Structure formats: C-alpha cells, structure tokens
Backbone as a ProteinNet text record, in pm:
[ID]
protein_1_A
[PRIMARY]
MGNSSSLLTQYDLEDLQNHCSNLYSQREIIALYERFCQLDRTSKGFISADEFMGVPEFAVNPLCQRLLKMLEGLNFKEFIALLSAFSARATKDDKLKFIFRVYDTDGNGKVTSSDMLQVLRDLSGNFLTDEQRQSVLNQALEQAGYTVDSALTLLDFKQVLGKADLKMDVEVPVD
[TERTIARY]
9618.1	9652.7	9540.3	9538.9	9429.6	9561.7	9495.4	9580	9690.3	9660.1	9751.7	9866.4	9859	9932.9	10034.4	9991.4	10061.3	10193.1	10184.6	10281.7	10407.4	10390.9	10515.8	10558.4	10702.1	10786.3	10826	10897.2	10942.2	11048.7	11151	11255.7	11188.2	11060.2	11007.5	10959.1	10897.3	10849.9	10954	11076	11185.3	11251.4	11283	11315.5	11205.1	11094.9	10999.7	11007	11043.4	11012.9	11144.8	11257.7	11358.7	11373.6	11286.4	11282.2	11204.9	11123.1	11029.3	11072	11200.5	11265.9	11193.2	11136.9	11056.4	10947.1	10860.2	10766.1	10647.7	10617.3	10517.3	10562.2	10470.2	10501.6	10492.1	10511.2	10502.7	10346.9	10272.1	10118.2	10066.2	10113.5	10034.1	10093.3	10222	10278.9	10199.9	10150.5	10046.4	9943.5	9880	9745.8	9754.3	9857.8	9898.6	9905	9974.3	9997.2	9852	9773.6	9657.8	9563.1	9569.1	9503.7	9570.8	9699.1	9780.1	9698.2	9706.7	9659.3	9526.3	9437.2	9283.3	9269.8	9390.8	9368.9	9447.9	9516.4	9590.5	9502.1	9373.9	9297.4	9339.7	9433.3	9487.4	9606.1	9645.3	9772.4	9868.6	9908.1	10049.3	10160.5	10119.5	10234.7	10272.7	10174.8	10157	10031.9	10012.1	9866.4	9877.2	9775.6	9748.9	9679.7	9680.3	9595.6	9459.7	9400.3	9266.3	9234.9	9336	9291.1	9304	9405	9390.1	9269.8	9228.2	9099.2	8996.4	8997.1	8877.3	8865.9	8981.3	8955.1	8899	8742.9	8695.1	8754.3	8835.1	8900.2	8992.2	9065	9153.1	9094.5	9003.9	8935.6	8889.3	8842.8	8816.3	8901.1	9034.8	9138.1	9180.4	9150.9	9200.9	9349.8	9429.1	9557.1	9586.3	9473.5	9486	9566	9559.6	9639	9778.8	9825.6	9968.9	10008.3	9916.8	9938.2	9981.8	9876.2	9891	10028.1	10077	10223.8	10311.1	10305.4	10378.4	10339.3	10230.9	10193.8	10169.1	10166.2	10131.9	10250.4	10210.1	10308.1	10385.6	10347.5	10427.1	10408.6	10521.3	10511	10498.7	10478	10456.1	10566.1	10685.1	10774.1	10789.1	10765.9	10768.1	10632.1	10537.8	10390.1	10427.2	10468.4	10485.4	10568.2	10691.1	10796.9	10733.3	10636.1	10572.1	10441.6	10399.9	10284.5	10369.8	10492.1	10538.5	10538.5	10545.1	10518.6	10385.1	10281.3	10140.2	10133	10265.9	10245.4	10263.3	10195.5	10194.1	10357.9	10429	10589	10663	10613.6	10703	10720.8	10860.3	10884.7	10840.3	10847	10793.2	10892.4	11001.9	11106.1	11062.6	11007.3	10952	10846.9	10754.9	10634	10640	10760.2	10795.2	10852.7	10927.1	11006.8	10893.6	10774.2	10651.1	10619	10566.5	10490.2	10568.8	10702.5	10799	10778.5	10776.6	10773.3	10627.7	10541.7	10393.6	10416.3	10480	10494.5	10584.5	10696.7	10793.3	10744.5	10660.4	10600.9	10673.5	10782.5	10872.5	11018.1	11017.9	11115.9	11252.5	11268.4	11385.6	11464.3	11395.4	11458.7	11431.8	11350.2	11327.1	11165.2	11107.9	10953	10943.6	10913.1	10892.8	10769.6	10751.2	10608	10500.3	10539.8	10412.7	10383.7	10473.9	10441.2	10341.1	10370.3	10289.5	10160.5	10145.5	10017.4	9961.3	10005	9890.8	9854.3	9922.4	9879.1	9777.6	9778.7	9685.3	9567.1	9590	9469.1	9393.7	9451.8	9424.8	9330.7	9392.3	9336	9198.9	9227.6	9122.3	8997.6	9026.4	8937.9	8882.2	8743.8	8688.7	8674.5	8725.1	8696.2	8771.8	8896.7	8984	9004.7	9048.3	9066.1	9227.2	9257.6	9423.1	9476.8	9448.3	9497.2	9489	9404.2	9408	9509.3	9515.9	9628.4	9767.2	9777.5	9922.4	9928.7	9841.3	9847.8	9917.7	9816.5	9862.2	9995.5	10035	10168.1	10267.9	10257.5	10348.9	10373.9	10265.9	10287	10380.3	10335.9	10403.4	10556.2	10594.2	10717.4	10804.5	10709.9	10789.3	10824.7	10712.5	10760.7	10860.6	10872.7	11003.4	11122.7	11113	11235.1	11282.7	11180.4	11158.3	11091.6	11120.3	11031.5	10963.7	10879	10810.5	10902.8	11004.4	11072.5	11200	11196.3	11251.4	11217.9	11319.7	11289.5	11358.5	11250.4	11280.5	11358.8	11451.4	11519.9	11445	11459.9	11405.9	11461.5	11544.6	11606	11526.6	11485.8	11418.1	11282.3	11223.7	11074.2	11049.7	11161.2	11134.5	11138	11225.9	11226.5	11090.8	11031.7	10890.8	10783	10771.7	10686.4	10711.4	10824.4	10881.9	10809.9	10732.5	10662	10496.3	10462.8	10332.7	10309.2	10172.9	10146.2	10090.4	10156.8	10140.5	10052.1	9915.2	9826.5	9837.2	9911.5	9931.3	9921.4	9868	9871.1	9763.8	9800	9674	9675.5	9587.9	9596.1	9591	9672.5	9636.8	9563	9457.4	9370.9	9430.3	9453.3	9514.8	9418.6	9386.3	9284.3	9332
11768.1	11638.5	11539.5	11428.4	11307	11243.2	11135.6	11043.4	10979.8	10925.4	10845.2	10949.3	11064.9	11154	11198.8	11185.4	11230.1	11146.6	11009.9	10895.1	10954.8	11040.2	11076.9	11207	11194.7	11322.1	11393.6	11503.3	11583.9	11515.4	11450.9	11370.4	11264.7	11199	11084.4	11163.2	11299.8	11367.1	11388.2	11463.1	11490.9	11357.4	11237.8	11115.3	11076.1	11070.8	11040.7	11102.2	11257.4	11349.9	11328.1	11280.2	11249	11117.5	11023.3	10897.6	10899	10995.1	11001.3	11121.1	11160.9	11260.8	11389.6	11422.8	11556.3	11580.2	11458.3	11463.1	11498	11475.9	11509.4	11601.7	11714.1	11798.7	11702.1	11778.5	11724.7	11689.9	11798.2	11778.8	11691.2	11653.8	11540.8	11394.9	11387.7	11279.8	11235.5	11342.2	11302.9	11274	11331	11271.6	11134.7	11117.4	10988.7	10880.1	10929.5	10824.2	10790.8	10909.6	10865.9	10769.5	10784.1	10712.7	10539.9	10552.5	10422.3	10341.9	10433.6	10371.5	10318.4	10382.4	10331.8	10215.4	10181.3	10088	9961.6	9977.8	9882.6	9843.3	9780.8	9756.3	9664.4	9595.8	9503.5	9559.7	9687.4	9776.4	9679.8	9624.3	9536	9627.4	9744.4	9810.1	9813.7	9711.6	9698.1	9678.7	9667.1	9653.8	9531	9439.7	9314.2	9336.8	9223.2	9238.2	9243.2	9188.8	9202.1	9362.1	9415.6	9559.8	9639.6	9607	9673.1	9662.1	9562	9525.4	9603.3	9641.4	9697.2	9851.2	9892	10026.3	10017.3	10066.7	10046.5	10093.3	10194.2	10250.5	10134.9	10093.9	9975.8	9863.8	9826.3	9691	9663.6	9797.7	9779	9814.1	9846.5	9861.9	9757.4	9748.9	9637.3	9555.7	9650.5	9590.3	9581.6	9557	9519.4	9413.9	9302.7	9198.7	9202	9288.8	9321	9395.6	9496.3	9611	9547.1	9454.3	9388.5	9308.6	9270.3	9191.1	9310.4	9438.9	9538	9614.9	9569.6	9651.2	9570	9426.9	9339.2	9357.3	9374.9	9379	9508.9	9628.8	9734.5	9806.1	9848.2	9931.4	10073.8	10152.6	10313.1	10360.5	10351.3	10401.5	10358	10220.5	10171.3	10207.3	10200.6	10266	10420.4	10489.3	10647	10660.2	10580.9	10560.2	10489.2	10409.1	10358.1	10472	10516.4	10622.2	10770	10787.9	10911	10930.3	10813.4	10840.3	10898.1	10915	10951	11110	11150.1	11281.8	11389.3	11507.7	11592.6	11654.6	11634.9	11704.9	11578.7	11460.4	11343	11383.9	11337	11370.5	11266	11277.5	11203	11031.6	11082	10970.1	10875.4	10955.3	10867.1	10795.8	10842.6	10787.4	10668.3	10694.3	10581.5	10456.1	10490.7	10369.2	10289.6	10365.5	10318.1	10206.8	10261.9	10190.9	10061.8	10106.4	9963.1	9856.8	9904.7	9799	9724	9801.2	9735.5	9619	9639.4	9552	9463.4	9482.3	9383.7	9285.9	9209.4	9122.2	9028.4	8967.1	8884.8	8961.2	9098.4	9169.1	9147.7	9086.1	9051.3	9185.7	9283.9	9414.3	9423.8	9334.2	9339.3	9342.9	9380.2	9354.7	9297.4	9204.2	9126.3	9138.9	9089	9116.1	9046.9	8917.7	8864.3	8949.4	9010.9	9109.4	9209.4	9275.2	9400.7	9325.2	9242.4	9178.9	9136	9081.4	9063	9188.3	9317.7	9427.2	9471.4	9464	9485.8	9409.2	9305.5	9204.6	9273.3	9269.2	9324.8	9465.6	9534.7	9663.9	9674.6	9586.3	9586.9	9502.6	9393.4	9295.1	9225	9227.7	9160.4	9253.6	9395	9515.6	9445.1	9390.3	9362.6	9207.6	9162.4	9031.9	9005.6	8900.8	8864.4	8905.7	8910.8	8934.1	9083.9	9175.6	9292.6	9361.8	9301	9329.6	9322.7	9212	9162.1	9277.5	9331.3	9440	9562.6	9589.8	9732.6	9714.6	9613.6	9587.9	9590.9	9524.2	9515.4	9660.4	9738.9	9871.5	9944.4	9962.3	10037.2	10006.9	9883.9	9828.8	9870.9	9875	9897.1	10038.8	10113.4	10264.7	10319.6	10235.3	10266	10198.7	10135.8	10048.9	9901.4	9844	9722.7	9614.8	9485.4	9379.8	9298.1	9242.3	9171.6	9073.7	9035.4	8933.6	9023	9175.7	9222	9236	9230.7	9244.7	9366.1	9459.7	9587.5	9608.7	9706.7	9732.8	9850	9933.2	10032.3	10151.4	10145	10259.2	10226.4	10116.4	10091.6	10120.1	10100.4	10124.6	10258.3	10356.4	10490.5	10547	10479.9	10519.6	10503	10392.4	10334.1	10440.3	10460.1	10561.5	10696.3	10737.4	10855.9	10980.5	10949.6	11068.2	11066.1	10956.2	10963.6	11054.5	11092.6	11202.1	11120.2	11129.9	11035.2	11134	11106.6	11147.6	11044.1	11064.2	10985.5	11060.1	11206.4	11277	11242.5	11211.6	11194.3	11322	11382.6	11481.5	11420.9	11468.3	11393	11523.8	11499.1	11575.6	11616.6	11731.2	11763.3	11896.7	11852.2	11934	12075.8
10633.3	10600.5	10692.7	10647.4	10681	10773.9	10848.9	10917.8	10862.1	10727.3	10642.6	10619.1	10546	10524.3	10646.5	10770.4	10865.8	10891.4	10827.1	10843.7	10749.5	10649.7	10581	10647.3	10662	10711.9	10594.4	10635.8	10528.6	10474.4	10551.9	10487.1	10399.6	10413.2	10341.1	10228	10225.6	10089.2	9999.9	10047.5	9980.3	9912	9988.6	9932.7	9825	9816.1	9738	9621.6	9635.7	9516.4	9425.5	9510.9	9420.8	9363.3	9435.9	9372.3	9242.4	9222.6	9093.1	9032.4	9029.7	8942.7	8938.8	9074.9	9104.8	9009.2	8961.2	8882.9	8956.2	9071.2	9180.3	9270.1	9309.5	9395.9	9570	9653.3	9790.5	9807.3	9779.5	9772.8	9701.2	9572	9498.9	9564	9592	9677.9	9802.6	9870.9	9990.1	9950.8	9826.3	9792.2	9720	9661.1	9608.8	9738.7	9833.6	9933.4	10010.2	10020.6	10091.5	9991.1	9860.8	9768	9785.2	9795.4	9804	9924.1	10065.4	10155.7	10139.9	10085.7	10048.4	9969	9883.8	9797	9891.5	9961.4	10043.9	10153.5	10125.4	10227.6	10345.5	10329.2	10421.7	10499.6	10480.3	10540.9	10559.7	10451.3	10463.7	10387.3	10344.8	10283.1	10128	10069.2	9917	9874.6	9748	9685.7	9589.6	9634.1	9570	9461	9346.5	9219.5	9248.6	9364.9	9391.6	9422.3	9514.2	9555.5	9431.4	9321.3	9217.8	9130.2	9115.6	9041.3	9089.4	9209.6	9267.9	9248	9153.4	9109.5	8969	8951.1	8807.5	8696.1	8706.4	8600.8	8526.8	8640.5	8601.5	8534.6	8616.9	8595	8425.6	8406.6	8253.1	8153.6	8184.2	8106.7	8007.7	7896.6	7843.3	7831	7913.8	7937.1	8054.5	8165.7	8290.6	8325	8251	8299.4	8275.6	8192.4	8143.4	8263.9	8280.1	8391.8	8532.7	8564.5	8687.1	8702.2	8616.5	8608.6	8661.1	8626.5	8651.7	8800.6	8826.7	8964.5	9086.2	9059.4	9186.8	9283.8	9409.2	9512	9524.8	9477.6	9487.4	9606.4	9677.2	9777.1	9733.5	9830.3	9775.3	9700	9730.5	9661.4	9515	9510.2	9374.1	9305.9	9356	9310	9238.8	9339.1	9271.8	9185.5	9163	9073.8	8927.7	8936.2	8823.3	8758.5	8864.8	8813	8780	8783.8	8749.6	8574.3	8536.1	8375.8	8345.1	8419.6	8394.5	8449	8515.2	8536.8	8422.7	8418	8333.8	8313.6	8442.9	8392	8339.7	8319.2	8261.7	8128	8076.1	7926.4	7846.6	7720.7	7615.1	7653	7688	7707.1	7819.5	7939.2	8044.7	8022.3	7932.3	7904	7802.3	7678.7	7625.2	7676.6	7784.8	7884	7959.5	7996.8	8056.9	7937.2	7839.8	7763.5	7695.1	7699.3	7640.5	7741.7	7885.1	7992.3	7996.5	7924.8	7915.9	7817.5	7693	7599	7623.7	7686.1	7688.2	7829.7	7790	7898.9	7986	7919.6	7979.5	8050.4	8042.8	8094.1	8029.3	7916.8	7846.8	7792.6	7788.5	7742.3	7561.8	7522.2	7386.6	7358.6	7262.9	7216.6	7086.4	7086	6962.8	6888.2	6784.5	6718.7	6774.8	6831.6	6908.3	7019	7099.5	7191.2	7171	7043	6986.6	6927.1	6886.8	6841.3	6967.5	7055.8	7182	7230	7241.9	7289.8	7198.5	7091.6	6944.5	6991.1	7026	7031.9	7171.7	7268.6	7397.3	7383.3	7290.7	7286.2	7175.5	7093.1	6981.2	6996.1	7078.1	7113.9	6978.1	6964.6	6842	6712.9	6732.3	6632.3	6518.7	6523.9	6429.8	6427.9	6302.5	6286	6311.7	6317.5	6342.8	6232.2	6107.3	5965.2	5953	6014.6	6010.9	6112.5	6238.8	6349.6	6268.1	6200.8	6159.8	6037.1	5974.3	5870.8	5913	6035.5	6096.8	6165.9	6228.4	6280.8	6159.7	6054	5956.5	5887.2	5876.4	5828.6	5911.3	6041.7	6139.3	6150.8	6158.4	6169.6	6017.8	5908.7	5783.2	5775.5	5830.6	5795.3	5887.4	6013.2	6092.8	6073.8	5940.6	5916.7	5975.8	5999.6	6094.4	5994.8	6046.2	5983	6091.3	6074.6	6174.6	6255.6	6197.3	6271	6365.4	6369	6442	6588.2	6687.9	6827	6866.4	6917	6936	7084	7082.7	7190.2	7234.4	7337.3	7385.7	7301.2	7260.4	7161.2	7012.1	6995	6858.7	6869	7004.9	7036.4	7002.4	7071.7	7084.6	6947.4	6838.6	6718.6	6642.1	6660.2	6620.1	6657.9	6798.1	6852	6876.4	6856.2	6853.8	6822	6724.3	6645	6707.9	6794.9	6836.1	6954.6	6933.2	7031.9	7150.6	7265.3	7372.3	7496.1	7485.6	7592.6	7715.8	7819.2	7923.5	8051.4	8037.5	8183.7	8258.3	8382.8	8474.7	8565.8	8629.2	8712.2	8841.4	8948.8	9094	9176	9202	9296	9424.2	9465.7	9593.2	9669.2	9795.4	9849.5	9879.2
[MASK]
+++++++++++++++++++++++++++++++++++++++++++++++++++++++++++++++++++++++++++++++++++++++++++++++++++++++++++++++++++++++++++++++++++++++++++++++++++++++++++++++++++++++++++++++

C-alpha cells in the first residue's frame, strides 16, 4: 500500500464498504482512496470543481456541468457512495437512481420534460435540432404512458428507463 492508503484503518475500510453497500472490495476502496488523494491536490479532504475538471475523461463528458453539481465538494465517503453506481456489482436500480439524480437538477425529486430536454441537448449537441429532441422525448414518454407535461418521480423514471440496457460499469484497477 502507498502512503495515502495507509491512512485508512481496517475499521475505515469496513465502514466504507458498508457505506457503499459492499459494492466495492477493500482493495478497490484503497485504490479509489489513492485516486481521490491524487485528485485532491490541495489536500483539503474534498475535491473541487477545478480538480474534477483536471480529469480528461470527465472534462470531455457532455454532462460534466450537471455532474459537477453533484460532485463539487465531496469528501471521500460521499465520493465512494456516488461512484458505487458505477460498480459492476451495482444493481440496475442503483444505476437508475444515479441517472435520476443527474436529470433532477434542482433536487426536487421530480424530472420534468425540460430537465430531460436539457440532458438531450447536452448529449446531442448540434447533431439534433430542438424539434428532433422534442420528438424523441415525446415518443419515449408516450411509449411509457406519460405526456410531456408529466413530472416524473423516481418510480416513474424507473418505469420509463426500466427496460434500457445500462452500461455504466467502471472497473477499479487494483495493484
């Protein structure tokens, strides 16, 4: 173990495993902690927006601004809980809850059609017109039994995306 991992005690590792619903092994938690310490360039115990933007894969993500709102100022315990949705052991339900949080930008527990359109705008850039995005959204909602005026709760959101094949697994490299 490197210097940063030696700061985690066995108790810390067990507590962190419980906190992330055992979706990461202790070795994966140590690897994530070392990465967290690398990102926390100021050693303040949390990661700032600027530090997150220093990760090239994150900076080029079309949803990076939405994700920054969720990630800004996270300590390690919050960081690992958030990342647990990307574990290969995470359930589809875990992944859908994370996606819902990305869409629910104001944190009111509902996703509106304007929230969904903004995500589509972020994802599609100039490849789709506003009319095409609206058409895609209308079709998806209609197929799930909703209208553009619907504000989706987490349960509704799961119904709309429940059949989607979610590829969100990120492997944590361990030494």
